[in-house]
Each structure stands twice: as structure tokens, then as C-alpha cells.
Amino acid sequence: MNPSPTNTARTVAVVGSGPIGSAYARLLLEAVPDARVVMFEAGPQLTAIAGENVRNIPHPAEKERARELSQGPQAGAFRESLGIPSSVVVEGMFTARGGTHLLDFGGEGSAHAATFPAAAASTNVGGMGAHWTCATPSPSFSERIPFISDAEWEELIAEAARLLHVQTAAFADSEIGAAIRSLLTEEFGSELPEGYGPSTLPVSGDPQPDGTMRWAGADVVLGPLLDPEGGLADRFELRDLSLVRRVDHEDGRVTGVTVEDLRSHEVYAVAADLVVVAADAFRSPQLLWASGIRPRALGHYLTEHPVVISTVALDPEGMSRYASEEDLDRELARRALNAADPVAAVNRIPFSEPGHPFSLQVMYAENPPFQLDPDHPAAGNRWGYVNMGYGMRKQPRFEDAVTFDDAEPDYRGFPNLTIEYALTDSEQAEIAEATERLRRAGNALGTFVAEPRLLPNGSSLHYQGTMRMGAEDDGTSVADPYSRVWGYENLVVGGNALIPTATTMNPTLMSVAIAVRGAREAAARLTAEASAEARN
Ligand code: FAD
């Protein structure tokens, strides 16, 4: 970073290096010529290119190591320091997805989340964005935020899609993917509104000339900030293994952050004109709480997507009506180019209203995600398999919440988390309906090798609502329409936690769009402040 800023230069502290913190860093540096951004990340940097998606790492052992390093309290060494051998798995204990760690991990300082047991986080440069599947559908109908006009949404989403390198027609040339869409259209097409039938799922990444994908992470969002020649890198600094312990504030203005260097355990303060907290939907509100910033809605209105999933072996007869053996050979040849990446053609049926308040995601893969008994009639199916899941709505309620206990420190010394969460009759009815549709989808495509099942609460990894934005400061929201914490003009929050609506789609594109709106407003304010100071 340039150590000699002008005296009107603005310093921005960003907490968290996931896609949202990265979007703020980039947009602010691009818009405010005199700004400097220091980004603090509690976890380690995993890849030479900061924030790269670990799915791009070709070597399986290196990929595993990168995932292990992201697992905070469940990374082997830390777990062992808590006296919990990492090899012990107790019956009934949940295990986290690779690259993530459970909040309720069962050791000393673990969160309490019996009703939301699969809640997880990633602690590494790039956040969950170093491990995500990269599905980037847009919100539609009532999923959108009511106080942002449709025209503005379209523009914000387009900008978010640019930042995330979204491909709307990924794998569209796959004949196998097209055959899957045709079978789903036969089954569901007549029931769905025009434009909301089976289609390709937009994904975030860069198609390579050989037909494979370089999956996006926070690296593509940071973009020019990582290019030493680009002119922005000298105003940007990313400090990994740097835990922000407190947002410092005085009389309704934040003044900076207090940081612990996790290598040396030195604690130091950094003054800032703007603080952006994008440290995920549990740890952001926890940091605000620990800093004495406690709006009534903080941590409340927790939602996610209940998820029902299944695995189906594609029916050779049905598939042959739309794709030939030669198409299959071509698909398998392409798959062989990138054997380490299990995902090929990706399809979906999006949310639509009225009548289809669900999102179906259909991922084609050569093998099931688990060891299939070799004697199973569908084992070794040459036409492959699909892993399918419906995401459903959770209606926001105050009582679904993460709360914080000042008297009980968690493993990091923050007020510990307790999550209370319940599915109501409204969710149960939609879960039953989506499960029935999943059965129909499975029967239309082939034979179930894993029956539809509802995943435990917290499994979606899409945690929303705990810092929801609102049109007015009426106690039901934490942030204003520009993502500023009510009452703190220079404290901006970011991430899925801002989403106030009941949604069914993967939320990252929507959260980046919200960040675009927040960053534009923050940039305008920083610029105005700098001009005012220059005049004085
Ligand atoms: P995160 O990416 O979670 O980053 C937050 C960062 O803040 C973390 O690195 C954390 O270590 C850091 N942090 C926390 N506290 C502090 C502190 N006090 N000081 C400093 N740093 C701190 N979403 C989709 O839309 N589509 C998908 O297909 C999809 N698939 C997924 C698959 C997997 C396996 C996973 C794990 C997630 C998936 N997601 C998906 C979710 C997606 O990754 C998140 O929506 C996205 O990463 C959120 O970005 P963020 O920047 O808000 O938070």
C-alpha cells in the first residue's frame, strides 16, 4: 500500500475477504481516487492468487489441504488443541462440508445450535467464496427487495454479474444437459409461466477453450486490485490471519477497528473513515454486538433455504430420446479433461409466482457423490447421474435468531452464539410440495439412487436476515436501504445477512448487487467528505 496518502485521503477498513468485502474494496477504490482500503481477514490465504476458488486446484491432496486450512476450529491442529481428536466422529454428530467448519462443533467455546445444527462458516481468504459451487441465479418476484425498483435491480444485478464473471449459458452446448432440460420440460413445462421453465443455471466463472471452467472466487471480484501493474493495487492491502475484535465508534460515528494479529497476538488499532463489515451472517452481527452496536433486529429474522435433495441415475432410454451415444461420448471426453471437478452441465427450474415458490437445481455428474453399492442395478450407469435439490422459502420471524452471550466467551473470545430456529406449518407445507415435485423430477429423469430427503437446518450455507435491510428504522431491520447500520452513517454491513425477504435461490449474486448499491452511496459520501476537507 502507498504509505504516503494525501491529507484528504480516505481510509476504508473492510472486515472479511469474501465476495462481498471484495466487492466493496474494488468498487470504492475504483470510484474514489484518493481512497485506501485495508482488508482484514481472520483466516489464512490458501492460494497464490488471493481468494481463488479451491475447486481450481488440480491436485487432490493440495485441494484437501486448502479446505482443511479453511476450517477454523475444525482444522485438525486447532481441534486437537481443544482436546478433540479430529478422527473422532460421534454418532449423531454433523460433519461440515469441505472448507467449512460447524459453528456448533462440540468443543469448548463452541456455539449452541441444536435447532440449526449444520450452520457452518469458512475462515480463509476468500471466505466461503473459495469453496462455493458458483451458482448465481437472480432474485425474482417477491424474492427482490420491495423498496428497490425493478429497473434499478436489473442494473445492480448486471453490475454484480460483471463483478462475479457470471455466465448465463454455462455448459449450454452440452447435449446431455439439453436432454435433461427436455425431460424436465415434458414433466413440468405446461405448469410453469413463460420464461420460467427448465433452463441452464447461471454460474460464476470463466469458460476455458477446452470446455472446462475456471471457477470464480473473491479473486475475480478483487480483479484489478490484485494486478500490480493496474494502478489500484498500491492503494489496497489484504492482511490475512488478522481478526477484527472491535469496531471502534464514538457518538454515532465509527472511528476505525481494533485488530488482533493472529500470528503475533499483537492487538492494534487502525483509524478509518468508513468501516465495512462483511464477516458472514453470524460473525458480522457478533462483531457488532461485541462492539456495543446492538440494534433490536441484530441477529434476528434468520432465514435460509430448507433443502430437499436426491440423486438419480439417468434413464438411458429416456435420455436417448434427446441425445445420441455420440453426444454422450463427447460429454464423457470433456469430463475426462477435468476429472477433479465433479460438476458438468447445470440446469434449474427457477422460482416463479404464483405456483412455483421453489428453486430446483440439477447438477449432472458422471458419478454419484457417494459410494454406490456395485450390486445396485444403477451402479456404473454410463449415462451418469444428477444430484438435484429444491430450495424452499423460510418466512422471516423475529424469534428465529442468533443471540449473543456476554458472559460466555466463544473459542475466539467473542460473546458466544446461540441459534434458535424452527420451521412452521407454512414451511412444512412447501417442503411437502417440493418433495413431491422432486419425486416427479426424479421419475422423469431415471431411477432414484438416493431418495428425496430434507437436510438438517443450516445445510443450505445461505444464511440470511440477521442484519436485514429495511426502508425505515422501525426495529425490524439493522441497516438502511444503502446498507448503513441505522444511526451510524459510516458503518456499512454486507452479505447475505442483509436480505430481508424469503428467497429460494443461491444468494451471492443478490448480496453483491446490494453491495454495489451500498458502495456507490459510500463512495459518493467519501468523495464529498474529501472535497469538503480540501476546501477547508
Ligand atoms: P464469506 O464468503 O463467508 O466471507 C466472510 C469472511 O469474513 C470469512 O473469510 C471470515 O473468515 C471473515 N471473518 C469473519 N469474522 C472476521 C473478523 N472478526 N475479522 C476478520 N475476518 C473475519 N452461494 C451461492 O450464491 N451459490 C452457490 O452455488 C453457493 N455454493 C456454496 C457452496 C459451498 C460449499 C459453500 C461453503 C458456500 C456456498 N455458497 C453459495 C455461499 C457463498 O459462498 C456465500 O454466499 C458467499 O461467500 C458470502 O460472501 P461474504 O463475503 O458475505 O461472506
Coordinates of C-alpha atoms and ligand atoms in Angstrom, one line a residue:
M1 CA 0.0 0.0 0.0
N2 CA 1.1 3.5 -0.7
P3 CA 2.4 4.7 2.7
S4 CA 2.1 8.4 1.9
P5 CA -1.5 9.3 1.3
T6 CA -2.6 12.9 0.9
N7 CA -4.1 14.5 3.9
T8 CA -7.6 14.3 2.4
A9 CA -7.2 10.6 1.6
R10 CA -9.9 8.4 2.9
T11 CA -9.1 5.1 4.7
V12 CA -11.6 2.3 4.5
A13 CA -11.4 -0.8 6.7
V14 CA -13.1 -3.9 5.3
V15 CA -13.7 -6.8 7.7
G16 CA -13.8 -10.1 5.8
S17 CA -12.4 -11.0 2.4
G18 CA -15.3 -13.0 0.9
P19 CA -17.0 -11.9 -2.3
I20 CA -18.9 -9.1 -0.5
G21 CA -15.9 -7.5 1.3
S22 CA -14.0 -7.8 -2.0
A23 CA -16.8 -6.1 -4.0
Y24 CA -16.7 -3.1 -1.6
A25 CA -12.9 -2.9 -1.8
R26 CA -12.9 -2.9 -5.6
L27 CA -15.8 -0.5 -6.1
L28 CA -14.6 2.0 -3.5
L29 CA -11.1 2.0 -4.9
E30 CA -12.3 2.4 -8.5
A31 CA -14.7 5.3 -7.5
V32 CA -12.7 7.2 -5.0
P33 CA -9.2 8.1 -6.4
D34 CA -7.8 9.1 -3.0
A35 CA -9.1 6.1 -1.0
R36 CA -7.0 3.4 0.6
V37 CA -8.5 0.1 1.6
V38 CA -7.2 -2.2 4.2
M39 CA -9.0 -5.6 4.3
F40 CA -8.7 -7.8 7.4
E41 CA -9.3 -11.5 7.2
A42 CA -9.3 -13.8 10.2
G43 CA -8.2 -16.9 8.2
P44 CA -5.1 -17.7 6.2
Q45 CA -4.5 -17.1 2.5
L46 CA -4.9 -20.5 0.7
T47 CA -3.7 -19.9 -2.8
A48 CA -1.0 -17.9 -4.6
I49 CA -3.8 -15.8 -6.1
A50 CA -5.7 -14.3 -3.2
G51 CA -9.2 -15.7 -2.9
E52 CA -9.1 -18.1 -5.7
N53 CA -11.7 -20.9 -5.7
V54 CA -10.0 -24.0 -4.4
R55 CA -12.0 -26.1 -6.9
N56 CA -9.5 -24.8 -9.5
I57 CA -6.6 -26.6 -7.7
P58 CA -5.9 -29.6 -9.8
H59 CA -4.1 -31.8 -7.3
P60 CA -6.5 -33.6 -4.9
A61 CA -4.1 -33.5 -1.9
E62 CA -3.4 -29.8 -2.3
K63 CA -7.2 -29.1 -2.7
E64 CA -7.8 -31.1 0.5
R65 CA -5.1 -29.1 2.4
A66 CA -6.6 -25.8 1.3
R67 CA -10.0 -27.0 2.5
E68 CA -8.6 -28.1 5.9
L69 CA -6.8 -24.8 6.3
S70 CA -10.2 -23.0 6.0
Q71 CA -11.9 -25.0 8.8
G72 CA -11.0 -22.7 11.7
P73 CA -11.8 -24.5 14.9
Q74 CA -12.2 -27.8 13.0
A75 CA -8.9 -27.6 11.3
G76 CA -7.0 -30.6 12.7
A77 CA -4.4 -28.7 14.8
F78 CA -7.0 -26.4 16.4
R79 CA -9.4 -29.2 17.2
E80 CA -6.6 -31.2 18.8
S81 CA -5.6 -28.2 20.9
L82 CA -9.2 -28.3 22.2
G83 CA -8.6 -31.9 23.2
I84 CA -10.9 -33.3 20.4
P85 CA -9.0 -35.7 18.2
S86 CA -10.1 -34.8 14.6
S87 CA -10.6 -38.5 13.8
V88 CA -13.4 -39.0 16.4
V89 CA -16.9 -38.8 14.9
V90 CA -19.6 -39.3 17.4
E91 CA -22.9 -40.8 16.3
G92 CA -25.4 -38.0 15.6
M93 CA -22.5 -35.5 15.1
F94 CA -22.8 -33.5 12.0
T95 CA -19.8 -33.1 9.7
A96 CA -19.2 -29.9 7.8
R97 CA -18.8 -29.5 4.0
G98 CA -15.2 -29.4 2.9
G99 CA -13.7 -25.9 3.5
T100 CA -16.2 -25.1 6.2
H101 CA -16.5 -25.6 9.9
L102 CA -19.5 -26.1 12.1
L103 CA -20.4 -23.3 14.4
D104 CA -21.7 -25.9 16.9
F105 CA -18.6 -28.1 16.7
G106 CA -19.0 -29.6 20.1
G107 CA -15.7 -28.4 21.8
E108 CA -15.0 -25.7 24.3
G109 CA -16.2 -22.3 23.1
S110 CA -18.5 -23.9 20.5
A111 CA -21.7 -22.2 19.6
H112 CA -25.1 -23.6 20.7
A113 CA -27.1 -24.5 17.6
A114 CA -29.2 -27.7 18.4
T115 CA -32.1 -26.4 16.2
F116 CA -29.8 -25.3 13.4
P117 CA -27.1 -27.9 13.7
A118 CA -25.5 -27.7 10.2
A119 CA -24.7 -24.0 10.5
A120 CA -21.2 -23.5 9.1
A121 CA -18.6 -20.9 8.2
S122 CA -15.3 -20.7 6.3
T123 CA -12.3 -18.9 7.7
N124 CA -9.9 -18.1 5.0
V125 CA -9.0 -15.5 2.4
G126 CA -12.0 -15.5 0.0
G127 CA -14.4 -16.8 2.7
M128 CA -17.0 -19.3 1.6
G129 CA -16.3 -17.9 -1.9
A130 CA -13.2 -20.0 -2.0
H131 CA -15.4 -23.1 -1.8
W132 CA -18.7 -22.2 -3.3
T133 CA -20.5 -24.0 -6.1
C134 CA -20.7 -20.7 -8.1
A135 CA -24.5 -21.0 -8.9
T136 CA -25.6 -17.4 -9.5
P137 CA -29.3 -17.1 -10.2
S138 CA -31.0 -13.7 -9.7
P139 CA -33.8 -13.0 -7.3
S140 CA -37.3 -12.6 -8.9
F141 CA -40.9 -11.7 -7.9
S142 CA -41.2 -11.4 -4.1
E143 CA -37.6 -12.5 -3.6
R144 CA -36.5 -9.0 -4.5
I145 CA -36.3 -6.2 -2.0
P146 CA -39.5 -4.2 -2.3
F147 CA -38.1 -0.7 -1.9
I148 CA -35.6 -1.1 -4.8
S149 CA -37.3 -0.5 -8.2
D150 CA -37.2 -3.3 -10.8
A151 CA -35.3 -1.0 -13.2
E152 CA -32.6 -0.4 -10.5
W153 CA -32.5 -4.1 -9.6
E154 CA -31.8 -5.0 -13.2
E155 CA -28.9 -2.6 -13.3
L156 CA -27.5 -3.7 -9.9
I157 CA -27.7 -7.3 -10.9
A158 CA -26.0 -6.7 -14.2
E159 CA -23.1 -5.0 -12.4
A160 CA -22.9 -7.8 -9.8
A161 CA -22.8 -10.3 -12.6
R162 CA -19.9 -8.4 -14.2
L163 CA -18.0 -8.5 -10.9
L164 CA -18.6 -12.2 -10.4
H165 CA -18.0 -13.2 -14.1
V166 CA -21.4 -14.7 -14.4
Q167 CA -22.1 -17.0 -17.4
T168 CA -25.8 -17.3 -18.2
A169 CA -25.3 -20.1 -20.7
A170 CA -22.7 -22.3 -18.9
F171 CA -22.5 -25.7 -20.5
A172 CA -25.3 -24.7 -22.8
D173 CA -23.6 -26.7 -25.6
S174 CA -23.9 -29.9 -23.6
E175 CA -26.3 -32.3 -25.4
I176 CA -26.7 -34.2 -22.1
G177 CA -27.6 -31.0 -20.3
A178 CA -30.1 -30.3 -23.1
A179 CA -31.6 -33.7 -22.9
I180 CA -32.1 -33.3 -19.1
R181 CA -33.9 -30.0 -19.8
S182 CA -36.1 -31.6 -22.4
L183 CA -37.2 -34.4 -20.0
L184 CA -38.0 -31.8 -17.2
T185 CA -39.9 -29.7 -19.7
E186 CA -42.0 -32.7 -20.7
E187 CA -42.9 -33.2 -17.0
F188 CA -43.3 -29.6 -15.8
G189 CA -43.4 -27.3 -18.8
S190 CA -47.1 -26.8 -19.1
E191 CA -47.4 -25.8 -15.4
L192 CA -44.8 -23.0 -15.4
P193 CA -45.1 -19.4 -16.7
E194 CA -43.4 -18.4 -19.9
G195 CA -39.7 -17.8 -19.3
Y196 CA -39.6 -19.7 -16.0
G197 CA -39.3 -23.3 -17.2
P198 CA -36.2 -25.6 -17.1
S199 CA -33.1 -23.7 -18.2
T200 CA -29.4 -23.6 -17.7
L201 CA -28.3 -22.4 -14.3
P202 CA -26.1 -19.2 -14.4
V203 CA -22.7 -19.8 -12.9
S204 CA -19.8 -17.7 -11.9
G205 CA -16.5 -18.5 -13.7
D206 CA -14.6 -18.3 -16.9
P207 CA -15.1 -20.9 -19.6
Q208 CA -11.8 -22.2 -20.9
P209 CA -11.1 -23.0 -24.5
D210 CA -11.1 -26.8 -23.8
G211 CA -14.7 -26.6 -22.5
T212 CA -13.8 -26.7 -18.7
M213 CA -14.5 -23.9 -16.3
R214 CA -12.2 -21.8 -14.2
W215 CA -14.5 -21.2 -11.2
A216 CA -14.7 -17.8 -9.7
G217 CA -13.8 -16.8 -6.2
A218 CA -13.2 -13.5 -4.5
D219 CA -10.1 -13.2 -6.8
V220 CA -12.3 -12.3 -9.8
V221 CA -14.2 -9.7 -7.7
L222 CA -10.9 -8.1 -6.5
G223 CA -9.8 -8.2 -10.1
P224 CA -7.6 -5.2 -10.8
L225 CA -6.7 -4.9 -7.1
L226 CA -4.6 -8.0 -7.5
D227 CA -2.8 -6.7 -10.6
P228 CA 0.4 -4.9 -9.5
E229 CA 0.5 -3.1 -12.8
G230 CA -3.1 -1.9 -12.8
G231 CA -2.7 1.2 -10.6
L232 CA -5.1 0.1 -7.9
A233 CA -3.0 -2.5 -6.1
D234 CA -0.9 0.2 -4.4
R235 CA -3.9 1.5 -2.6
F236 CA -5.1 -1.9 -1.4
E237 CA -3.7 -4.1 1.4
L238 CA -5.0 -7.5 2.4
R239 CA -4.0 -8.7 5.9
D240 CA -4.7 -12.4 6.5
L241 CA -4.7 -14.0 9.9
S242 CA -5.9 -10.6 11.2
L243 CA -9.0 -10.9 13.4
V244 CA -11.0 -7.7 13.9
R245 CA -12.0 -7.7 17.5
R246 CA -14.0 -4.5 17.7
V247 CA -15.5 -1.7 15.5
D248 CA -14.5 1.5 17.3
H249 CA -17.0 4.3 17.5
E250 CA -17.9 7.5 19.2
D251 CA -21.1 9.5 19.2
G252 CA -22.7 7.5 16.3
R253 CA -19.6 7.6 14.1
V254 CA -17.1 4.7 13.6
T255 CA -13.5 5.7 14.0
G256 CA -11.8 2.5 13.0
V257 CA -11.2 -1.1 14.0
T258 CA -9.2 -2.9 16.7
V259 CA -7.4 -5.9 15.2
E260 CA -5.5 -8.9 16.6
D261 CA -2.6 -10.2 14.5
L262 CA -3.2 -13.9 14.9
R263 CA 0.5 -14.7 14.2
S264 CA 2.0 -12.4 16.9
H265 CA -1.2 -11.8 19.0
E266 CA -0.3 -8.1 18.9
V267 CA -3.5 -6.0 19.2
Y268 CA -3.5 -2.7 17.4
A269 CA -5.9 0.0 16.2
V270 CA -6.5 1.2 12.7
A271 CA -8.3 4.6 12.1
A272 CA -10.8 4.6 9.3
D273 CA -13.3 7.0 7.7
L274 CA -15.5 4.1 6.7
V275 CA -15.8 0.5 8.1
V276 CA -17.4 -2.2 6.0
V277 CA -18.3 -5.4 8.0
A278 CA -18.7 -8.4 5.7
A279 CA -17.8 -11.2 8.0
D280 CA -20.8 -13.5 7.3
A281 CA -24.3 -13.7 8.7
F282 CA -23.3 -15.0 12.1
R283 CA -19.9 -13.4 12.8
S284 CA -20.8 -9.9 11.5
P285 CA -23.7 -9.4 13.9
Q286 CA -21.5 -11.0 16.6
L287 CA -18.8 -8.4 15.9
L288 CA -21.3 -5.5 16.0
W289 CA -22.7 -6.9 19.3
A290 CA -19.2 -7.2 20.8
S291 CA -18.6 -3.6 19.8
G292 CA -21.7 -2.4 21.6
I293 CA -23.6 -1.7 18.4
R294 CA -26.9 -3.5 19.2
P295 CA -30.0 -2.6 17.0
R296 CA -33.1 -4.5 18.1
A297 CA -33.2 -6.6 15.0
L298 CA -29.4 -7.6 15.2
G299 CA -29.2 -11.4 14.8
H300 CA -33.0 -11.8 14.4
Y301 CA -35.1 -12.8 11.4
L302 CA -32.7 -15.6 10.5
T303 CA -33.7 -17.4 7.3
E304 CA -32.1 -19.9 5.0
H305 CA -33.4 -22.3 2.3
P306 CA -34.7 -25.6 3.6
V307 CA -33.3 -28.1 1.1
V308 CA -34.6 -31.4 -0.1
I309 CA -32.1 -33.4 -2.2
S310 CA -31.8 -36.7 -4.1
T311 CA -29.6 -38.5 -6.5
V312 CA -31.0 -40.1 -9.7
A313 CA -29.3 -42.4 -12.3
L314 CA -30.3 -41.1 -15.7
D315 CA -32.5 -43.4 -17.7
P316 CA -30.7 -44.5 -20.9
E317 CA -34.0 -44.9 -22.7
G318 CA -35.4 -41.6 -21.8
M319 CA -32.1 -39.7 -22.4
S320 CA -31.7 -41.5 -25.8
R321 CA -34.9 -39.7 -27.0
Y322 CA -33.0 -36.4 -26.9
A323 CA -29.3 -37.3 -27.1
S324 CA -27.2 -39.8 -29.0
E325 CA -24.4 -42.2 -28.0
E326 CA -22.1 -39.9 -29.8
D327 CA -23.3 -36.9 -27.7
L328 CA -22.6 -39.0 -24.6
D329 CA -19.1 -39.9 -25.8
R330 CA -18.4 -36.2 -26.4
E331 CA -19.6 -35.3 -22.9
L332 CA -17.5 -38.0 -21.3
A333 CA -14.4 -36.9 -23.3
R334 CA -15.0 -33.3 -22.0
R335 CA -15.5 -34.6 -18.4
A336 CA -12.2 -36.5 -18.7
L337 CA -10.3 -33.2 -19.2
N338 CA -11.2 -32.1 -15.8
A339 CA -11.7 -35.2 -13.7
A340 CA -11.1 -33.4 -10.4
D341 CA -14.2 -31.3 -10.9
P342 CA -17.4 -33.3 -10.4
V343 CA -19.8 -30.7 -11.9
A344 CA -20.7 -30.6 -15.6
A345 CA -24.0 -29.5 -17.1
V346 CA -26.0 -27.5 -14.6
N347 CA -29.8 -26.9 -15.0
R348 CA -32.6 -25.5 -12.9
I349 CA -36.2 -24.6 -12.7
P350 CA -36.3 -21.1 -11.2
F351 CA -38.6 -19.5 -8.6
S352 CA -41.8 -18.1 -10.1
E353 CA -45.1 -16.7 -8.7
P354 CA -47.8 -17.8 -8.4
G355 CA -47.4 -21.5 -8.2
H356 CA -43.7 -22.3 -8.1
P357 CA -42.2 -20.8 -4.9
F358 CA -39.1 -23.1 -5.2
S359 CA -35.8 -23.3 -7.0
L360 CA -34.7 -26.6 -8.4
Q361 CA -31.0 -27.1 -9.1
V362 CA -30.0 -30.1 -11.2
M363 CA -26.3 -30.9 -11.4
Y364 CA -25.2 -33.5 -13.9
A365 CA -22.3 -35.7 -12.8
E366 CA -20.5 -38.8 -14.0
N367 CA -20.7 -40.5 -10.6
P368 CA -22.9 -40.2 -7.6
P369 CA -21.5 -38.1 -4.7
F370 CA -21.3 -41.3 -2.5
Q371 CA -20.1 -44.9 -3.0
L372 CA -22.9 -46.7 -4.7
D373 CA -23.1 -50.4 -3.9
P374 CA -21.6 -52.1 -7.0
D375 CA -24.5 -54.6 -7.0
H376 CA -27.1 -51.7 -7.2
P377 CA -28.8 -52.0 -10.6
A378 CA -27.9 -48.4 -11.4
A379 CA -24.2 -48.7 -10.4
G380 CA -21.8 -47.7 -13.2
N381 CA -24.6 -46.1 -15.2
R382 CA -22.9 -44.9 -18.4
W383 CA -25.4 -42.1 -18.8
G384 CA -24.4 -40.7 -15.4
Y385 CA -26.4 -39.2 -12.6
V386 CA -27.9 -36.0 -11.4
N387 CA -27.8 -34.5 -7.9
M388 CA -30.9 -32.5 -7.6
G389 CA -32.3 -30.3 -4.9
Y390 CA -35.2 -28.0 -4.2
G391 CA -34.5 -24.8 -2.2
M392 CA -37.6 -23.6 -0.4
R393 CA -38.6 -20.4 1.5
K394 CA -38.3 -19.7 5.2
Q395 CA -40.6 -16.8 6.2
P396 CA -38.7 -14.3 8.4
R397 CA -39.7 -14.3 12.1
F398 CA -38.2 -12.3 14.9
E399 CA -37.8 -15.4 17.0
D400 CA -35.6 -17.2 14.6
A401 CA -32.3 -15.7 15.7
V402 CA -28.7 -15.8 16.7
T403 CA -28.2 -14.3 20.1
F404 CA -25.0 -13.4 21.9
D405 CA -24.0 -14.1 25.5
D406 CA -21.6 -11.5 27.0
A407 CA -21.0 -13.9 29.9
E408 CA -19.8 -16.9 27.8
P409 CA -16.8 -16.3 25.6
D410 CA -16.7 -18.4 22.4
Y411 CA -13.4 -20.1 21.2
R412 CA -12.3 -16.7 19.8
G413 CA -13.2 -14.8 23.0
F414 CA -16.3 -13.2 21.5
P415 CA -19.8 -13.3 23.1
N416 CA -20.9 -16.8 22.3
L417 CA -23.6 -17.6 19.8
T418 CA -26.9 -19.4 20.4
I419 CA -29.1 -20.1 17.5
E420 CA -32.9 -20.7 17.9
Y421 CA -34.8 -21.7 14.8
A422 CA -37.9 -23.5 13.8
L423 CA -39.8 -24.5 10.7
T424 CA -43.5 -23.5 10.8
D425 CA -46.6 -25.1 9.2
S426 CA -46.1 -22.7 6.2
E427 CA -42.6 -24.1 5.6
Q428 CA -43.6 -27.7 6.2
A429 CA -46.4 -27.4 3.6
E430 CA -43.9 -26.0 1.0
I431 CA -41.4 -28.7 1.9
A432 CA -44.0 -31.4 1.3
E433 CA -44.9 -29.9 -2.0
A434 CA -41.3 -29.6 -3.2
T435 CA -40.6 -33.2 -2.1
E436 CA -43.4 -34.4 -4.2
R437 CA -42.1 -32.4 -7.2
L438 CA -38.6 -33.8 -6.6
R439 CA -40.1 -37.3 -6.9
R440 CA -41.7 -36.3 -10.1
A441 CA -38.5 -34.8 -11.4
G442 CA -36.6 -38.0 -10.4
N443 CA -39.1 -40.3 -12.1
A444 CA -39.0 -38.2 -15.2
L445 CA -35.2 -38.4 -15.4
G446 CA -34.5 -42.0 -14.3
T447 CA -34.2 -44.1 -11.1
F448 CA -33.5 -42.8 -7.6
V449 CA -30.3 -44.0 -6.1
A450 CA -30.8 -41.7 -3.1
E451 CA -34.4 -40.9 -2.2
P452 CA -35.5 -37.3 -1.6
R453 CA -34.6 -36.2 1.9
L454 CA -34.8 -33.0 3.9
L455 CA -31.4 -31.8 5.0
P456 CA -30.9 -30.7 8.6
N457 CA -31.4 -27.0 9.3
G458 CA -28.4 -24.9 8.4
S459 CA -27.4 -27.2 5.5
S460 CA -28.0 -24.6 2.8
L461 CA -25.0 -22.5 3.8
H462 CA -27.1 -19.5 2.7
Y463 CA -27.8 -17.7 6.0
Q464 CA -29.9 -14.6 5.6
G465 CA -31.7 -11.9 7.6
T466 CA -29.5 -11.4 10.6
M467 CA -28.6 -7.8 9.6
R468 CA -31.6 -7.3 7.3
M469 CA -32.0 -4.0 5.5
G470 CA -35.2 -2.0 5.7
A471 CA -36.9 1.1 4.4
E472 CA -37.2 2.7 7.8
D473 CA -35.7 2.4 11.3
D474 CA -38.7 0.7 12.9
G475 CA -36.9 -2.0 14.9
T476 CA -37.3 -4.7 12.2
S477 CA -34.1 -4.0 10.4
V478 CA -30.4 -3.4 11.1
A479 CA -29.4 -1.4 8.0
D480 CA -30.9 1.3 5.9
P481 CA -31.5 1.0 2.1
Y482 CA -27.8 1.7 1.5
S483 CA -26.6 -0.9 3.9
R484 CA -25.6 1.6 6.6
V485 CA -26.3 0.5 10.1
W486 CA -29.1 2.7 11.4
G487 CA -27.6 5.6 13.3
Y488 CA -24.1 5.0 12.0
E489 CA -23.6 6.8 8.7
N490 CA -20.1 5.5 8.1
L491 CA -20.7 1.9 9.2
V492 CA -21.7 -0.3 6.3
V493 CA -22.7 -4.0 6.6
G494 CA -22.6 -6.5 3.7
G495 CA -23.5 -10.1 2.9
N496 CA -26.5 -12.5 2.8
A497 CA -27.5 -11.2 6.2
L498 CA -28.9 -8.1 4.6
I499 CA -31.5 -10.0 2.6
P500 CA -34.9 -9.3 4.3
T501 CA -37.1 -11.3 2.0
A502 CA -38.0 -15.1 1.9
T503 CA -35.9 -16.4 -1.0
T504 CA -35.2 -19.7 -2.6
M505 CA -32.2 -19.0 -4.8
N506 CA -28.5 -19.0 -4.1
P507 CA -27.9 -15.6 -2.6
T508 CA -24.4 -14.4 -3.5
L509 CA -25.3 -12.5 -6.7
M510 CA -28.1 -10.8 -4.9
S511 CA -25.8 -9.8 -2.0
V512 CA -23.2 -8.5 -4.4
A513 CA -26.0 -6.4 -6.0
I514 CA -26.9 -5.0 -2.6
A515 CA -23.2 -4.2 -2.1
V516 CA -23.0 -2.4 -5.4
R517 CA -25.8 -0.1 -4.2
G518 CA -24.1 0.4 -0.8
A519 CA -20.7 1.0 -2.3
R520 CA -21.9 3.7 -4.7
E521 CA -23.5 5.6 -1.8
A522 CA -20.4 5.2 0.4
A523 CA -18.2 6.3 -2.5
A524 CA -20.3 9.5 -3.0
R525 CA -20.0 10.3 0.7
L526 CA -16.3 9.7 0.9
T527 CA -15.8 11.9 -2.1
A528 CA -17.9 14.6 -0.7
E529 CA -16.1 14.5 2.7
A530 CA -12.7 14.7 0.9
S531 CA -13.8 17.7 -1.1
A532 CA -15.2 19.4 1.9
E533 CA -11.9 18.9 3.7
A534 CA -9.9 20.1 0.7
R535 CA -11.9 23.3 0.7
N536 CA -11.3 23.9 4.4
Ligands
FAD1 P1 -17.9 -15.1 3.4 O1 -17.6 -15.6 2.0 O2 -18.4 -16.1 4.3 O3 -16.6 -14.4 4.0 C1 -16.6 -13.8 5.2 C2 -15.2 -13.8 5.7 O4 -15.1 -13.0 6.9 C3 -14.6 -15.1 6.1 O5 -13.4 -15.4 5.4 C4 -14.2 -15.0 7.6 O6 -13.1 -15.7 8.0 C5 -14.1 -13.5 7.7 N1 -14.3 -13.0 9.1 C6 -15.2 -13.4 10.0 N2 -15.1 -12.7 11.1 C7 -14.0 -11.9 11.0 C8 -13.3 -11.0 11.8 N3 -13.8 -10.6 13.1 N4 -12.2 -10.4 11.4 C9 -11.7 -10.6 10.2 N5 -12.3 -11.5 9.3 C10 -13.4 -12.1 9.7 N6 -23.6 -19.2 -2.8 C11 -24.2 -19.1 -4.0 O7 -24.8 -18.0 -4.3 N7 -24.2 -20.0 -4.9 C12 -23.6 -21.2 -4.7 O8 -23.5 -22.1 -5.6 C13 -23.0 -21.5 -3.4 N8 -22.4 -22.6 -3.1 C14 -21.8 -22.8 -1.9 C15 -21.1 -24.0 -1.7 C16 -20.3 -24.1 -0.6 C17 -19.5 -25.4 -0.3 C18 -20.2 -23.0 0.4 C19 -19.3 -23.1 1.6 C20 -20.9 -21.8 0.2 C21 -21.7 -21.7 -1.0 N9 -22.4 -20.5 -1.3 C22 -23.0 -20.4 -2.5 C23 -22.4 -19.4 -0.3 C24 -21.5 -18.3 -0.8 O9 -20.2 -18.8 -0.7 C25 -21.7 -17.1 0.2 O10 -22.9 -16.6 -0.1 C26 -20.6 -16.0 0.0 O11 -19.3 -16.5 0.1 C27 -20.9 -14.9 1.0 O12 -19.9 -13.9 0.9 P2 -19.5 -13.0 2.1 O13 -18.3 -12.2 1.6 O14 -20.7 -12.3 2.6 O15 -19.0 -14.0 3.3

